PDB file of C-alpha atoms in Angstrom:
ATOM      1  CA  MET A  25      66.244  40.293 -67.741  1.00 38.00           C
ATOM      2  CA  ASN A  26      69.247  42.596 -67.290  1.00 37.00           C
ATOM      3  CA  ALA A  27      70.135  44.007 -70.661  1.00 36.00           C
ATOM      4  CA  TYR A  28      68.929  43.632 -74.165  1.00 34.00           C
ATOM      5  CA  ASP A  29      70.156  40.390 -75.675  1.00 41.00           C
ATOM      6  CA  SER A  30      69.411  40.228 -79.379  1.00 38.00           C
ATOM      7  CA  GLN A  31      68.867  36.488 -79.708  1.00 39.00           C
ATOM      8  CA  SER A  32      66.698  35.992 -76.630  1.00 38.00           C
ATOM      9  CA  GLN A  33      64.792  39.202 -77.336  1.00 41.00           C
ATOM     10  CA  THR A  34      63.993  38.108 -80.868  1.00 41.00           C
ATOM     11  CA  GLN A  35      62.783  34.692 -79.734  1.00 38.00           C
ATOM     12  CA  SER A  36      60.740  36.101 -76.842  1.00 38.00           C
ATOM     13  CA  SER A  37      59.329  38.900 -78.986  1.00 39.00           C
ATOM     14  CA  ASN A  38      58.239  36.484 -81.702  1.00 42.00           C
ATOM     15  CA  THR A  39      56.605  34.235 -79.104  1.00 32.00           C
ATOM     16  CA  PHE A  40      54.790  37.208 -77.580  1.00 36.00           C
ATOM     17  CA  ARG A  41      53.610  38.403 -80.964  1.00 38.00           C
ATOM     18  CA  LYS A  42      52.220  34.995 -81.825  1.00 37.00           C
ATOM     19  CA  GLU A  43      50.440  34.529 -78.499  1.00 39.00           C
ATOM     20  CA  SER A  44      48.957  37.991 -78.192  1.00 41.00           C
ATOM     21  CA  THR A  45      47.789  38.554 -81.769  1.00 43.00           C
ATOM     22  CA  HIS A  46      46.828  35.102 -83.029  1.00 43.00           C
ATOM     23  CA  ARG A  47      43.149  36.030 -83.076  1.00 49.00           C
ATOM     24  CA  VAL A  48      43.501  39.478 -84.606  1.00 45.00           C
ATOM     25  CA  ARG A  49      41.727  39.502 -87.957  1.00 48.00           C
ATOM     26  CA  ASN A  50      43.310  41.981 -90.361  1.00 46.00           C
ATOM     27  CA  PRO A  51      42.504  44.419 -91.824  1.00 59.00           C
ATOM     28  CA  ILE A  52      39.665  44.836 -89.321  1.00 77.00           C
ATOM     29  CA  PRO A  53      40.934  46.968 -86.422  1.00 81.00           C
ATOM     30  CA  ASN A  54      40.230  46.038 -82.831  1.00 88.00           C
ATOM     31  CA  PRO A  55      37.561  48.327 -81.389  1.00 94.00           C
ATOM     32  CA  ARG A  56      38.127  51.006 -78.792  1.00 95.00           C
ATOM     33  CA  THR A  57      34.431  51.902 -78.695  1.00 97.00           C
ATOM     34  CA  LEU A  58      31.391  49.756 -79.467  1.00 98.00           C
ATOM     35  CA  LEU A  59      28.133  51.674 -79.437  1.00 98.00           C
ATOM     36  CA  PHE A  60      24.817  50.028 -78.604  1.00 98.00           C
ATOM     37  CA  VAL A  61      21.828  50.878 -80.793  1.00 98.00           C
ATOM     38  CA  PRO A  62      18.363  49.597 -79.735  1.00 98.00           C
ATOM     39  CA  GLY A  63      17.192  46.988 -82.220  1.00 98.00           C
ATOM     40  CA  ASN A  64      13.539  47.986 -81.990  1.00 98.00           C
ATOM     41  CA  GLN A  65      14.127  51.596 -83.084  1.00 98.00           C
ATOM     42  CA  PRO A  66      14.448  51.836 -86.881  1.00 98.00           C
ATOM     43  CA  LYS A  67      14.984  55.602 -86.851  1.00 98.00           C
ATOM     44  CA  MET A  68      17.888  55.237 -84.436  1.00 98.00           C
ATOM     45  CA  LEU A  69      19.421  52.452 -86.525  1.00 98.00           C
ATOM     46  CA  THR A  70      19.187  54.643 -89.615  1.00 98.00           C
ATOM     47  CA  LYS A  71      20.828  57.554 -87.783  1.00 98.00           C
ATOM     48  CA  ALA A  72      23.574  55.234 -86.529  1.00 98.00           C
ATOM     49  CA  ALA A  73      25.174  55.332 -89.982  1.00 97.00           C
ATOM     50  CA  GLY A  74      26.357  58.823 -89.068  1.00 97.00           C
ATOM     51  CA  PHE A  75      27.458  58.152 -85.485  1.00 97.00           C
ATOM     52  CA  GLY A  76      31.106  58.623 -84.536  1.00 94.00           C
ATOM     53  CA  SER A  77      31.756  55.007 -83.566  1.00 96.00           C
ATOM     54  CA  GLN A  78      32.902  52.720 -86.373  1.00 96.00           C
ATOM     55  CA  TRP A  79      31.739  49.708 -84.339  1.00 98.00           C
ATOM     56  CA  LEU A  80      28.039  49.278 -83.625  1.00 99.00           C
ATOM     57  CA  ILE A  81      26.053  46.720 -81.632  1.00 99.00           C
ATOM     58  CA  PRO A  82      22.452  46.609 -82.867  1.00 99.00           C
ATOM     59  CA  ASP A  83      20.836  45.241 -79.721  1.00 98.00           C
ATOM     60  CA  LEU A  84      18.246  42.477 -79.575  1.00 98.00           C
ATOM     61  CA  GLU A  85      18.669  41.815 -75.850  1.00 97.00           C
ATOM     62  CA  ASP A  86      18.279  44.211 -72.917  1.00 92.00           C
ATOM     63  CA  SER A  87      17.049  47.278 -74.815  1.00 94.00           C
ATOM     64  CA  VAL A  88      14.204  45.362 -76.499  1.00 97.00           C
ATOM     65  CA  PRO A  89      11.032  44.463 -74.519  1.00 96.00           C
ATOM     66  CA  VAL A  90       9.948  40.818 -74.679  1.00 95.00           C
ATOM     67  CA  GLY A  91       6.918  41.616 -76.814  1.00 96.00           C
ATOM     68  CA  GLU A  92       9.057  43.336 -79.445  1.00 97.00           C
ATOM     69  CA  LYS A  93      11.803  40.725 -79.842  1.00 97.00           C
ATOM     70  CA  GLU A  94      10.425  39.205 -83.055  1.00 96.00           C
ATOM     71  CA  ALA A  95       9.856  42.567 -84.726  1.00 98.00           C
ATOM     72  CA  ALA A  96      13.317  43.760 -83.673  1.00 98.00           C
ATOM     73  CA  ARG A  97      14.931  40.840 -85.504  1.00 98.00           C
ATOM     74  CA  GLY A  98      13.411  42.026 -88.762  1.00 98.00           C
ATOM     75  CA  ILE A  99      14.322  45.650 -88.111  1.00 98.00           C
ATOM     76  CA  VAL A 100      17.952  44.824 -87.346  1.00 99.00           C
ATOM     77  CA  ALA A 101      18.236  42.428 -90.293  1.00 98.00           C
ATOM     78  CA  GLU A 102      16.906  45.143 -92.603  1.00 98.00           C
ATOM     79  CA  HIS A 103      19.407  47.731 -91.362  1.00 99.00           C
ATOM     80  CA  ILE A 104      22.518  45.529 -91.285  1.00 99.00           C
ATOM     81  CA  PRO A 105      23.355  45.893 -95.017  1.00 98.00           C
ATOM     82  CA  LEU A 106      22.680  49.636 -94.897  1.00 98.00           C
ATOM     83  CA  LEU A 107      25.012  50.137 -91.944  1.00 98.00           C
ATOM     84  CA  ALA A 108      27.679  47.913 -93.473  1.00 98.00           C
ATOM     85  CA  LYS A 109      27.497  49.945 -96.682  1.00 98.00           C
ATOM     86  CA  ALA A 110      28.077  53.068 -94.569  1.00 98.00           C
ATOM     87  CA  GLY A 111      31.354  51.525 -93.374  1.00 96.00           C
ATOM     88  CA  LYS A 112      30.196  50.373 -89.960  1.00 98.00           C
ATOM     89  CA  LEU A 113      31.581  47.224 -88.338  1.00 98.00           C
ATOM     90  CA  LEU A 114      28.701  45.304 -86.797  1.00 98.00           C
ATOM     91  CA  ALA A 115      28.391  42.835 -83.936  1.00 98.00           C
ATOM     92  CA  PRO A 116      24.655  42.537 -83.161  1.00 99.00           C
ATOM     93  CA  ARG A 117      23.874  41.461 -79.606  1.00 98.00           C
ATOM     94  CA  VAL A 118      21.648  38.400 -79.494  1.00 98.00           C
ATOM     95  CA  ASN A 119      19.758  37.079 -76.499  1.00 98.00           C
ATOM     96  CA  SER A 120      21.505  34.695 -74.120  1.00 97.00           C
ATOM     97  CA  MET A 121      21.759  30.946 -74.644  1.00 97.00           C
ATOM     98  CA  SER A 122      19.399  30.360 -71.713  1.00 95.00           C
ATOM     99  CA  SER A 123      16.691  32.642 -73.133  1.00 96.00           C
ATOM    100  CA  GLY A 124      15.556  30.292 -75.884  1.00 96.00           C
ATOM    101  CA  LEU A 125      15.833  33.193 -78.334  1.00 97.00           C
ATOM    102  CA  ALA A 126      19.474  32.970 -79.383  1.00 98.00           C
ATOM    103  CA  GLU A 127      19.002  30.598 -82.314  1.00 98.00           C
ATOM    104  CA  GLY A 128      16.283  32.733 -83.909  1.00 98.00           C
ATOM    105  CA  ASP A 129      18.313  35.897 -83.355  1.00 98.00           C
ATOM    106  CA  ILE A 130      21.371  34.322 -84.961  1.00 99.00           C
ATOM    107  CA  ALA A 131      19.355  33.176 -87.973  1.00 98.00           C
ATOM    108  CA  ALA A 132      18.127  36.746 -88.436  1.00 98.00           C
ATOM    109  CA  VAL A 133      21.476  38.552 -88.276  1.00 98.00           C
ATOM    110  CA  VAL A 134      24.196  36.248 -89.620  1.00 99.00           C
ATOM    111  CA  SER A 135      25.454  37.417 -93.010  1.00 98.00           C
ATOM    112  CA  ASN A 136      28.621  38.591 -94.701  1.00 98.00           C
ATOM    113  CA  ASP A 137      27.718  42.128 -93.607  1.00 98.00           C
ATOM    114  CA  ILE A 138      28.489  41.560 -89.914  1.00 98.00           C
ATOM    115  CA  VAL A 139      31.841  40.955 -88.261  1.00 98.00           C
ATOM    116  CA  GLY A 140      30.408  38.901 -85.428  1.00 98.00           C
ATOM    117  CA  ILE A 141      27.769  38.631 -82.755  1.00 99.00           C
ATOM    118  CA  SER A 142      27.746  39.816 -79.163  1.00 98.00           C
ATOM    119  CA  ILE A 143      26.082  37.561 -76.604  1.00 98.00           C
ATOM    120  CA  GLY A 144      25.414  38.076 -72.924  1.00 94.00           C
ATOM    121  CA  LYS A 145      25.577  35.817 -69.898  1.00 96.00           C
ATOM    122  CA  ILE A 146      27.955  33.209 -71.305  1.00 98.00           C
ATOM    123  CA  GLY A 147      28.859  31.203 -68.218  1.00 97.00           C
ATOM    124  CA  ASN A 148      30.996  28.298 -69.387  1.00 98.00           C
ATOM    125  CA  THR A 149      32.643  26.592 -72.338  1.00 98.00           C
ATOM    126  CA  ASP A 150      29.691  24.253 -72.950  1.00 98.00           C
ATOM    127  CA  GLU A 151      27.579  27.269 -73.871  1.00 98.00           C
ATOM    128  CA  VAL A 152      30.306  28.493 -76.216  1.00 98.00           C
ATOM    129  CA  ALA A 153      30.400  25.084 -77.931  1.00 98.00           C
ATOM    130  CA  GLU A 154      26.618  25.111 -78.353  1.00 98.00           C
ATOM    131  CA  LEU A 155      26.753  28.665 -79.700  1.00 98.00           C
ATOM    132  CA  GLU A 156      29.512  27.782 -82.141  1.00 98.00           C
ATOM    133  CA  LYS A 157      27.435  24.882 -83.451  1.00 98.00           C
ATOM    134  CA  MET A 158      24.477  27.233 -84.008  1.00 98.00           C
ATOM    135  CA  LEU A 159      26.703  29.680 -85.873  1.00 98.00           C
ATOM    136  CA  THR A 160      28.218  26.998 -88.082  1.00 98.00           C
ATOM    137  CA  GLN A 161      24.808  25.627 -89.053  1.00 98.00           C
ATOM    138  CA  THR A 162      23.473  29.126 -89.733  1.00 98.00           C
ATOM    139  CA  GLU A 163      26.518  30.097 -91.814  1.00 98.00           C
ATOM    140  CA  GLU A 164      26.129  26.962 -93.921  1.00 98.00           C
ATOM    141  CA  ARG A 165      22.458  27.723 -94.577  1.00 97.00           C
ATOM    142  CA  ALA A 166      23.154  31.397 -95.317  1.00 97.00           C
ATOM    143  CA  GLY A 167      26.065  30.755 -97.665  1.00 97.00           C
ATOM    144  CA  VAL A 168      28.502  32.469 -95.302  1.00 98.00           C
ATOM    145  CA  THR A 169      32.006  31.052 -94.921  1.00 97.00           C
ATOM    146  CA  VAL A 170      32.090  28.872 -91.815  1.00 98.00           C
ATOM    147  CA  GLY A 171      34.041  30.679 -89.118  1.00 96.00           C
ATOM    148  CA  HIS A 172      33.346  34.142 -90.540  1.00 97.00           C
ATOM    149  CA  THR A 173      31.114  35.181 -87.637  1.00 98.00           C
ATOM    150  CA  LEU A 174      33.192  36.089 -84.597  1.00 98.00           C
ATOM    151  CA  ILE A 175      31.916  35.952 -81.007  1.00 98.00           C
ATOM    152  CA  LEU A 176      32.004  38.720 -78.402  1.00 98.00           C
ATOM    153  CA  PRO A 177      30.988  37.005 -75.135  1.00 99.00           C
ATOM    154  CA  TRP A 178      29.947  39.022 -72.112  1.00 98.00           C
ATOM    155  CA  ILE A 179      31.557  37.899 -68.861  1.00 98.00           C
ATOM    156  CA  GLU A 180      28.902  39.068 -66.432  1.00 97.00           C
ATOM    157  CA  THR A 181      28.111  36.407 -63.831  1.00 97.00           C
ATOM    158  CA  ALA A 182      30.039  34.937 -60.920  1.00 97.00           C
ATOM    159  CA  GLU A 183      30.342  31.660 -62.834  1.00 98.00           C
ATOM    160  CA  ALA A 184      31.637  33.444 -65.926  1.00 98.00           C
ATOM    161  CA  VAL A 185      34.303  35.373 -64.017  1.00 98.00           C
ATOM    162  CA  ILE A 186      35.641  32.123 -62.543  1.00 98.00           C
ATOM    163  CA  ASN A 187      35.606  30.560 -66.034  1.00 99.00           C
ATOM    164  CA  ALA A 188      36.770  33.654 -67.930  1.00 99.00           C
ATOM    165  CA  TYR A 189      40.082  32.273 -69.209  1.00 99.00           C
ATOM    166  CA  GLN A 190      38.526  28.990 -70.348  1.00 99.00           C
ATOM    167  CA  ILE A 191      35.709  30.879 -72.082  1.00 99.00           C
ATOM    168  CA  CYS A 192      38.122  33.178 -73.899  1.00 98.00           C
ATOM    169  CA  LYS A 193      40.259  30.224 -75.031  1.00 98.00           C
ATOM    170  CA  SER A 194      37.364  27.974 -76.017  1.00 98.00           C
ATOM    171  CA  SER A 195      36.818  29.147 -79.591  1.00 98.00           C
ATOM    172  CA  GLU A 196      38.894  30.652 -82.379  1.00 96.00           C
ATOM    173  CA  ARG A 197      35.859  32.828 -83.073  1.00 97.00           C
ATOM    174  CA  ILE A 198      36.428  34.728 -79.815  1.00 97.00           C
ATOM    175  CA  HIS A 199      38.647  37.752 -80.472  1.00 96.00           C
ATOM    176  CA  TRP A 200      37.174  39.984 -77.764  1.00 97.00           C
ATOM    177  CA  ALA A 201      35.464  39.649 -74.379  1.00 98.00           C
ATOM    178  CA  ALA A 202      33.401  42.214 -72.492  1.00 98.00           C
ATOM    179  CA  PHE A 203      32.916  42.662 -68.767  1.00 98.00           C
ATOM    180  CA  GLY A 204      29.287  43.399 -67.829  1.00 97.00           C
ATOM    181  CA  ALA A 205      29.014  45.150 -64.476  1.00 96.00           C
ATOM    182  CA  GLU A 206      25.234  45.394 -64.200  1.00 95.00           C
ATOM    183  CA  ASP A 207      24.496  41.686 -64.558  1.00 95.00           C
ATOM    184  CA  PHE A 208      27.588  40.768 -62.552  1.00 96.00           C
ATOM    185  CA  SER A 209      26.326  42.878 -59.641  1.00 95.00           C
ATOM    186  CA  ALA A 210      22.952  41.154 -59.855  1.00 94.00           C
ATOM    187  CA  SER A 211      24.655  37.754 -59.999  1.00 94.00           C
ATOM    188  CA  MET A 212      26.579  38.570 -56.827  1.00 96.00           C
ATOM    189  CA  GLY A 213      23.601  40.087 -55.023  1.00 94.00           C
ATOM    190  CA  ILE A 214      25.421  43.380 -54.527  1.00 92.00           C
ATOM    191  CA  SER A 215      24.605  46.992 -55.285  1.00 86.00           C
ATOM    192  CA  ARG A 216      26.760  49.143 -57.497  1.00 80.00           C
ATOM    193  CA  THR A 217      28.194  51.619 -55.022  1.00 71.00           C
ATOM    194  CA  VAL A 218      31.160  53.947 -55.213  1.00 63.00           C
ATOM    195  CA  ASP A 219      33.669  54.860 -52.538  1.00 57.00           C
ATOM    196  CA  ASP A 220      33.518  58.580 -53.316  1.00 49.00           C
ATOM    197  CA  ALA A 221      30.590  60.906 -53.924  1.00 46.00           C
ATOM    198  CA  ASP A 222      32.629  62.780 -56.544  1.00 50.00           C
ATOM    199  CA  SER A 223      32.301  61.063 -59.932  1.00 49.00           C
ATOM    200  CA  THR A 224      35.728  62.347 -60.951  1.00 47.00           C
ATOM    201  CA  THR A 225      37.470  60.103 -58.415  1.00 46.00           C
ATOM    202  CA  ALA A 226      34.889  57.391 -57.744  1.00 52.00           C
ATOM    203  CA  THR A 227      35.678  53.688 -57.918  1.00 65.00           C
ATOM    204  CA  GLU A 228      33.506  50.644 -57.221  1.00 83.00           C
ATOM    205  CA  PRO A 229      35.097  48.228 -54.725  1.00 85.00           C
ATOM    206  CA  GLY A 230      32.502  45.541 -55.433  1.00 88.00           C
ATOM    207  CA  LEU A 231      33.635  45.324 -59.051  1.00 93.00           C
ATOM    208  CA  ALA A 232      37.387  45.580 -58.524  1.00 93.00           C
ATOM    209  CA  TYR A 233      38.230  41.874 -58.438  1.00 95.00           C
ATOM    210  CA  ALA A 234      35.959  40.813 -61.302  1.00 97.00           C
ATOM    211  CA  ARG A 235      36.937  43.722 -63.528  1.00 97.00           C
ATOM    212  CA  SER A 236      40.632  42.945 -63.095  1.00 97.00           C
ATOM    213  CA  ALA A 237      40.121  39.182 -63.402  1.00 98.00           C
ATOM    214  CA  VAL A 238      38.387  39.516 -66.771  1.00 98.00           C
ATOM    215  CA  ALA A 239      41.133  41.770 -68.125  1.00 98.00           C
ATOM    216  CA  VAL A 240      43.846  39.337 -67.006  1.00 98.00           C
ATOM    217  CA  ALA A 241      41.979  36.295 -68.355  1.00 98.00           C
ATOM    218  CA  ALA A 242      41.410  37.945 -71.718  1.00 98.00           C
ATOM    219  CA  ARG A 243      45.036  38.961 -72.014  1.00 95.00           C
ATOM    220  CA  ALA A 244      46.244  35.478 -71.099  1.00 98.00           C
ATOM    221  CA  ALA A 245      43.978  34.049 -73.809  1.00 98.00           C
ATOM    222  CA  GLY A 246      45.133  36.524 -76.451  1.00 94.00           C
ATOM    223  CA  VAL A 247      41.751  38.268 -76.468  1.00 95.00           C
ATOM    224  CA  HIS A 248      40.891  41.993 -76.588  1.00 94.00           C
ATOM    225  CA  ALA A 249      39.204  43.043 -73.290  1.00 98.00           C
ATOM    226  CA  LEU A 250      36.351  45.573 -73.380  1.00 98.00           C
ATOM    227  CA  ASP A 251      35.009  47.320 -70.297  1.00 98.00           C
ATOM    228  CA  THR A 252      31.405  47.595 -69.177  1.00 97.00           C
ATOM    229  CA  PRO A 253      29.286  50.577 -70.301  1.00 97.00           C
ATOM    230  CA  TYR A 254      29.179  53.687 -68.137  1.00 96.00           C
ATOM    231  CA  THR A 255      25.460  54.166 -67.578  1.00 94.00           C
ATOM    232  CA  LYS A 256      25.503  57.886 -66.652  1.00 94.00           C
ATOM    233  CA  PHE A 257      25.566  59.126 -70.230  1.00 93.00           C
ATOM    234  CA  ARG A 258      25.324  62.796 -69.188  1.00 93.00           C
ATOM    235  CA  ASP A 259      28.485  62.567 -67.055  1.00 95.00           C
ATOM    236  CA  PRO A 260      31.475  62.788 -69.431  1.00 96.00           C
ATOM    237  CA  GLU A 261      33.978  63.383 -66.643  1.00 95.00           C
ATOM    238  CA  GLY A 262      32.835  60.324 -64.725  1.00 94.00           C
ATOM    239  CA  LEU A 263      33.102  58.343 -67.959  1.00 96.00           C
ATOM    240  CA  ARG A 264      36.630  59.615 -68.515  1.00 96.00           C
ATOM    241  CA  VAL A 265      37.672  58.563 -65.014  1.00 95.00           C
ATOM    242  CA  GLU A 266      36.139  55.091 -65.328  1.00 95.00           C
ATOM    243  CA  ALA A 267      37.603  54.561 -68.805  1.00 97.00           C
ATOM    244  CA  THR A 268      41.032  55.665 -67.590  1.00 96.00           C
ATOM    245  CA  LEU A 269      40.807  53.171 -64.721  1.00 95.00           C
ATOM    246  CA  ALA A 270      39.812  50.423 -67.155  1.00 96.00           C
ATOM    247  CA  ARG A 271      42.722  51.200 -69.456  1.00 95.00           C
ATOM    248  CA  SER A 272      45.126  51.185 -66.505  1.00 94.00           C
ATOM    249  CA  ILE A 273      44.220  47.570 -65.636  1.00 96.00           C
ATOM    250  CA  GLY A 274      44.419  46.218 -69.176  1.00 95.00           C
ATOM    251  CA  TYR A 275      41.191  46.980 -70.994  1.00 97.00           C
ATOM    252  CA  LYS A 276      41.585  48.017 -74.620  1.00 96.00           C
ATOM    253  CA  GLY A 277      38.200  49.627 -75.137  1.00 97.00           C
ATOM    254  CA  LYS A 278      34.790  50.274 -73.625  1.00 98.00           C
ATOM    255  CA  LEU A 279      31.149  49.801 -74.547  1.00 98.00           C
ATOM    256  CA  ALA A 280      29.014  52.916 -75.057  1.00 98.00           C
ATOM    257  CA  ILE A 281      25.273  53.388 -74.639  1.00 98.00           C
ATOM    258  CA  HIS A 282      25.028  56.901 -76.103  1.00 98.00           C
ATOM    259  CA  PRO A 283      26.707  58.585 -79.095  1.00 97.00           C
ATOM    260  CA  ALA A 284      27.956  61.380 -76.822  1.00 97.00           C
ATOM    261  CA  GLN A 285      30.212  58.873 -75.030  1.00 98.00           C
ATOM    262  CA  VAL A 286      32.180  57.884 -78.125  1.00 98.00           C
ATOM    263  CA  GLU A 287      34.567  60.837 -78.230  1.00 97.00           C
ATOM    264  CA  VAL A 288      35.584  60.457 -74.575  1.00 98.00           C
ATOM    265  CA  ILE A 289      36.186  56.708 -74.874  1.00 98.00           C
ATOM    266  CA  GLU A 290      38.204  57.073 -78.074  1.00 96.00           C
ATOM    267  CA  ALA A 291      40.360  59.762 -76.480  1.00 95.00           C
ATOM    268  CA  VAL A 292      41.120  57.645 -73.410  1.00 96.00           C
ATOM    269  CA  PHE A 293      41.969  54.395 -75.192  1.00 95.00           C
ATOM    270  CA  MET A 294      43.832  55.852 -78.165  1.00 87.00           C
ATOM    271  CA  PRO A 295      47.534  56.219 -77.335  1.00 82.00           C
ATOM    272  CA  THR A 296      48.718  59.819 -77.485  1.00 77.00           C
ATOM    273  CA  GLU A 297      51.047  61.103 -80.198  1.00 82.00           C
ATOM    274  CA  SER A 298      53.881  61.267 -77.660  1.00 83.00           C
ATOM    275  CA  GLU A 299      53.252  57.650 -76.595  1.00 84.00           C
ATOM    276  CA  ILE A 300      53.266  56.524 -80.227  1.00 86.00           C
ATOM    277  CA  GLU A 301      56.439  58.455 -81.021  1.00 85.00           C
ATOM    278  CA  ARG A 302      58.182  57.064 -77.954  1.00 86.00           C
ATOM    279  CA  ALA A 303      57.128  53.512 -78.893  1.00 84.00           C
ATOM    280  CA  ARG A 304      58.509  53.927 -82.391  1.00 88.00           C
ATOM    281  CA  ARG A 305      61.808  55.228 -81.045  1.00 86.00           C
ATOM    282  CA  VAL A 306      62.075  52.279 -78.653  1.00 84.00           C
ATOM    283  CA  LEU A 307      61.497  49.748 -81.427  1.00 86.00           C
ATOM    284  CA  ALA A 308      63.876  51.548 -83.776  1.00 85.00           C
ATOM    285  CA  ILE A 309      66.699  51.534 -81.220  1.00 82.00           C
ATOM    286  CA  ALA A 310      65.983  47.875 -80.452  1.00 82.00           C
ATOM    287  CA  VAL A 311      66.335  46.949 -84.122  1.00 84.00           C
ATOM    288  CA  GLU A 312      69.495  49.024 -84.359  1.00 80.00           C
ATOM    289  CA  GLY A 313      70.968  47.357 -81.289  1.00 77.00           C
ATOM    290  CA  GLU A 314      70.199  43.914 -82.661  1.00 79.00           C
ATOM    291  CA  ALA A 315      71.770  44.730 -86.030  1.00 79.00           C
ATOM    292  CA  GLU A 316      74.930  45.971 -84.343  1.00 77.00           C
ATOM    293  CA  GLY A 317      75.076  43.030 -81.947  1.00 76.00           C
ATOM    294  CA  ARG A 318      75.038  45.238 -78.860  1.00 78.00           C
ATOM    295  CA  GLY A 319      74.428  43.445 -75.573  1.00 68.00           C
ATOM    296  CA  SER A 320      72.573  46.392 -74.058  1.00 76.00           C
ATOM    297  CA  ILE A 321      70.874  49.513 -75.355  1.00 85.00           C
ATOM    298  CA  SER A 322      69.348  52.611 -73.817  1.00 82.00           C
ATOM    299  CA  LEU A 323      67.165  55.535 -74.814  1.00 84.00           C
ATOM    300  CA  ASP A 324      67.032  58.864 -73.006  1.00 83.00           C
ATOM    301  CA  GLY A 325      68.848  57.332 -70.053  1.00 79.00           C
ATOM    302  CA  GLU A 326      66.488  54.334 -69.758  1.00 84.00           C
ATOM    303  CA  MET A 327      67.641  50.754 -70.246  1.00 83.00           C
ATOM    304  CA  ILE A 328      65.668  49.212 -73.109  1.00 82.00           C
ATOM    305  CA  ASP A 329      65.010  45.591 -72.192  1.00 81.00           C
ATOM    306  CA  LEU A 330      62.330  43.143 -73.265  1.00 83.00           C
ATOM    307  CA  PRO A 331      59.441  44.468 -71.106  1.00 82.00           C
ATOM    308  CA  VAL A 332      60.036  47.979 -72.466  1.00 86.00           C
ATOM    309  CA  ILE A 333      60.026  46.633 -76.021  1.00 87.00           C
ATOM    310  CA  LEU A 334      56.814  44.692 -75.424  1.00 85.00           C
ATOM    311  CA  ARG A 335      55.119  47.790 -73.997  1.00 84.00           C
ATOM    312  CA  ALA A 336      56.152  49.718 -77.105  1.00 85.00           C
ATOM    313  CA  GLN A 337      54.655  47.012 -79.308  1.00 86.00           C
ATOM    314  CA  ASN A 338      51.452  47.183 -77.267  1.00 81.00           C
ATOM    315  CA  VAL A 339      51.186  50.953 -77.762  1.00 82.00           C
ATOM    316  CA  LEU A 340      51.382  50.639 -81.541  1.00 84.00           C
ATOM    317  CA  ARG A 341      48.967  47.726 -81.513  1.00 81.00           C
ATOM    318  CA  ASP A 342      46.478  49.701 -79.415  1.00 80.00           C
ATOM    319  CA  ALA A 343      46.747  52.508 -81.968  1.00 82.00           C
ATOM    320  CA  ASN A 344      46.073  49.955 -84.740  1.00 76.00           C
ATOM    321  CA  LEU A 345      49.456  50.747 -86.240  1.00 77.00           C
ATOM    322  CA  SER A 346      51.821  48.176 -87.660  1.00 64.00           C
ATOM    323  CA  GLU A 347      55.004  47.393 -85.802  1.00 55.00           C
TER     324      GLU A 347
END
């Protein structure tokens, strides 16, 4: 596109807005940080009401030993209304469809007090369909509006990466998708290694394709992509570098495993004041140009065409600000 054309821009912009936000549920903001809280630790769940992350994932999967799964269901179910009352947005992580535990987990946590569930190792659309059926049946029994419970699938196997777009498109309940590096590495039979001993510049070549593929698939499906947790919770600079990399390839947020990680993640994924101000100026000049019927517009010596306008819209959306 050469210059800003008001008619084509309006049509394209409206199409973009419809495609990229059709699963955004207002007034609930999309998360930048989702913090895991072990489901078998009642004291930690109680303390989580005061943690910095608005979004919490009470975990029934990896952080809970097999022998404590049943007890953890009761602990999480007991704390869900307390955390919701404290203003937290909740997406408990249930065990995978292949574990045989998912249905019981779902029965324990589904209520009007959660936004959705998080589930690992989703490999294909058949599993999503089976999961959706479980949710619908549970919602009906619990007196929850059918469709209320959203799904955050983890894309963390070789099969899932290949099927990522289809998974993200397979249910209107899916508003977000997370990349899981640990299980993906195990699925591929590779070790998590970095190409630099310095955590401030390190990257992981073995994850590069999958990490990018999930971000692209999620975006194409109109879904909010969330990056894998950074497991070195005492390394804030390494976290900042990894989060910055994730943002640069299209991720909109990142999972956290420790409360100390929340501030760093929020800072990386929240657009800066200068980015927000610039975005607002771009959109204002675009509206002005359209109203005046100008064929081309510019701002600070830069031609303002459709890609620039779309980037400005993205900045405000990432900041959870209206356009």
